[in-house]
């Protein structure tokens, strides 16, 4: 049985969505954001105690990108990862890694400047540069999606799920939009896939990634 360690509405959304889209049999362990030691097996699955983390048998996996690549291969029949050796497979590696290395971390100066400095005015300038960078990243995604329906090959896959989540986070900000009409259309396409709709429901998120119940995580009070 696959166990996913998650905090609903966080980066673990992408891992859960991939499991849902793959039709996987899995269980979740809800991690309390401020009491991570209480989640049984979590520190063993990921010593950094970050979500998502995943366990199956001897497999211990962390990092959203690695988990998505693994799920794509673990459930080949779901078609969430293109065949090895194809051009689409190269695009699959490229986009999952780009999401992990560039788009995901691109959010940190905006969302979590405190990771970099405790100087508040430095955090403000980090955010200004962070927004410029995200604008550039959005344009990069827009250029690709203007010519391609999906990020890797001719069908929906795990790279689309990762990009969908990271684009969705822009909804937290009234003044940030990633990309243009092609990114928006991709967001709509991915957002309508049944496994994605189901995961939003499970994670208590609306179509714009807003929590229906901000005071809850995994259905429990965030005390
Ligand atoms: N690089 C990691 C980042 C994961 C991450 O930052 N997760 C957040 C929740 S969205 C977390 O657990 N943060 C707690 C911490 O950094 O200690 C990944 O891609 O999985």
PDB file of N, CA and C and ligand atoms in Angstrom, residues 10-11 36 50-52 63-64 104 108 115 162, ligand 1:
ATOM      1  N   UNK A  10      -1.440  22.019   0.357  1.00  0.00           N
ATOM      2  CA  UNK A  10      -0.025  22.412   0.211  1.00  0.00           C
ATOM      3  C   UNK A  10       0.542  21.767  -1.059  1.00  0.00           C
ATOM      4  N   UNK A  11       1.875  21.728  -1.165  1.00  0.00           N
ATOM      5  CA  UNK A  11       2.519  21.092  -2.327  1.00  0.00           C
ATOM      6  C   UNK A  11       2.107  19.634  -2.488  1.00  0.00           C
ATOM      7  N   UNK A  36       4.826  18.312  13.366  1.00  0.00           N
ATOM      8  CA  UNK A  36       5.160  17.294  12.373  1.00  0.00           C
ATOM      9  C   UNK A  36       5.647  15.998  13.004  1.00  0.00           C
ATOM     10  N   UNK A  50       9.189  17.528   5.336  1.00  0.00           N
ATOM     11  CA  UNK A  50       8.420  18.358   4.409  1.00  0.00           C
ATOM     12  C   UNK A  50       7.452  17.470   3.661  1.00  0.00           C
ATOM     13  N   UNK A  51       6.334  18.061   3.291  1.00  0.00           N
ATOM     14  CA  UNK A  51       5.378  17.331   2.458  1.00  0.00           C
ATOM     15  C   UNK A  51       5.493  17.847   1.016  1.00  0.00           C
ATOM     16  N   UNK A  52       5.202  16.997   0.034  1.00  0.00           N
ATOM     17  CA  UNK A  52       4.792  15.612   0.152  1.00  0.00           C
ATOM     18  C   UNK A  52       5.953  14.666   0.444  1.00  0.00           C
ATOM     19  N   UNK A  63      10.212  15.129  -2.237  1.00  0.00           N
ATOM     20  CA  UNK A  63      10.349  16.083  -3.339  1.00  0.00           C
ATOM     21  C   UNK A  63       9.228  15.855  -4.354  1.00  0.00           C
ATOM     22  N   UNK A  64       8.442  16.894  -4.547  1.00  0.00           N
ATOM     23  CA  UNK A  64       7.267  16.808  -5.416  1.00  0.00           C
ATOM     24  C   UNK A  64       7.625  16.261  -6.800  1.00  0.00           C
ATOM     25  N   UNK A 104       8.422  26.236  -8.912  1.00  0.00           N
ATOM     26  CA  UNK A 104       8.085  25.989  -7.498  1.00  0.00           C
ATOM     27  C   UNK A 104       8.939  26.905  -6.602  1.00  0.00           C
ATOM     28  N   UNK A 108       8.957  31.053  -3.660  1.00  0.00           N
ATOM     29  CA  UNK A 108       9.425  31.266  -2.268  1.00  0.00           C
ATOM     30  C   UNK A 108       9.732  32.728  -1.935  1.00  0.00           C
ATOM     31  N   UNK A 115      12.253  32.698   4.623  1.00  0.00           N
ATOM     32  CA  UNK A 115      13.223  31.603   4.484  1.00  0.00           C
ATOM     33  C   UNK A 115      14.617  32.147   4.190  1.00  0.00           C
ATOM     34  N   UNK A 162       1.724  19.229 -12.071  1.00  0.00           N
ATOM     35  CA  UNK A 162       2.641  20.079 -11.292  1.00  0.00           C
ATOM     36  C   UNK A 162       2.445  21.551 -11.698  1.00  0.00           C
TER      37      UNK A 162
HETATM   38  N1  LIG B   1      11.233  20.977  -2.501  1.00  0.00           N
HETATM   39  C1  LIG B   1      10.138  20.416  -1.780  1.00  0.00           C
HETATM   40  C2  LIG B   1       9.394  21.515  -1.084  1.00  0.00           C
HETATM   41  C3  LIG B   1       8.266  20.979  -0.260  1.00  0.00           C
HETATM   42  C4  LIG B   1       7.775  22.027   0.708  1.00  0.00           C
HETATM   43  O1  LIG B   1       8.328  23.130   0.850  1.00  0.00           O
HETATM   44  N2  LIG B   1       6.722  21.686   1.406  1.00  0.00           N
HETATM   45  C5  LIG B   1       6.186  22.598   2.382  1.00  0.00           C
HETATM   46  C6  LIG B   1       4.682  22.588   2.341  1.00  0.00           C
HETATM   47  S1  LIG B   1       4.131  23.340   0.816  1.00  0.00           S
HETATM   48  C7  LIG B   1       6.682  22.178   3.730  1.00  0.00           C
HETATM   49  O2  LIG B   1       6.519  21.046   4.131  1.00  0.00           O
HETATM   50  N3  LIG B   1       7.356  23.137   4.401  1.00  0.00           N
HETATM   51  C8  LIG B   1       7.879  22.936   5.718  1.00  0.00           C
HETATM   52  C9  LIG B   1       9.341  23.228   5.837  1.00  0.00           C
HETATM   53  O3  LIG B   1       9.942  23.740   4.887  1.00  0.00           O
HETATM   54  O4  LIG B   1       9.869  22.926   6.890  1.00  0.00           O
HETATM   55  C10 LIG B   1       9.199  19.660  -2.715  1.00  0.00           C
HETATM   56  O5  LIG B   1       9.164  19.987  -3.890  1.00  0.00           O
HETATM   57  O6  LIG B   1       8.497  18.735  -2.277  1.00  0.00           O
END
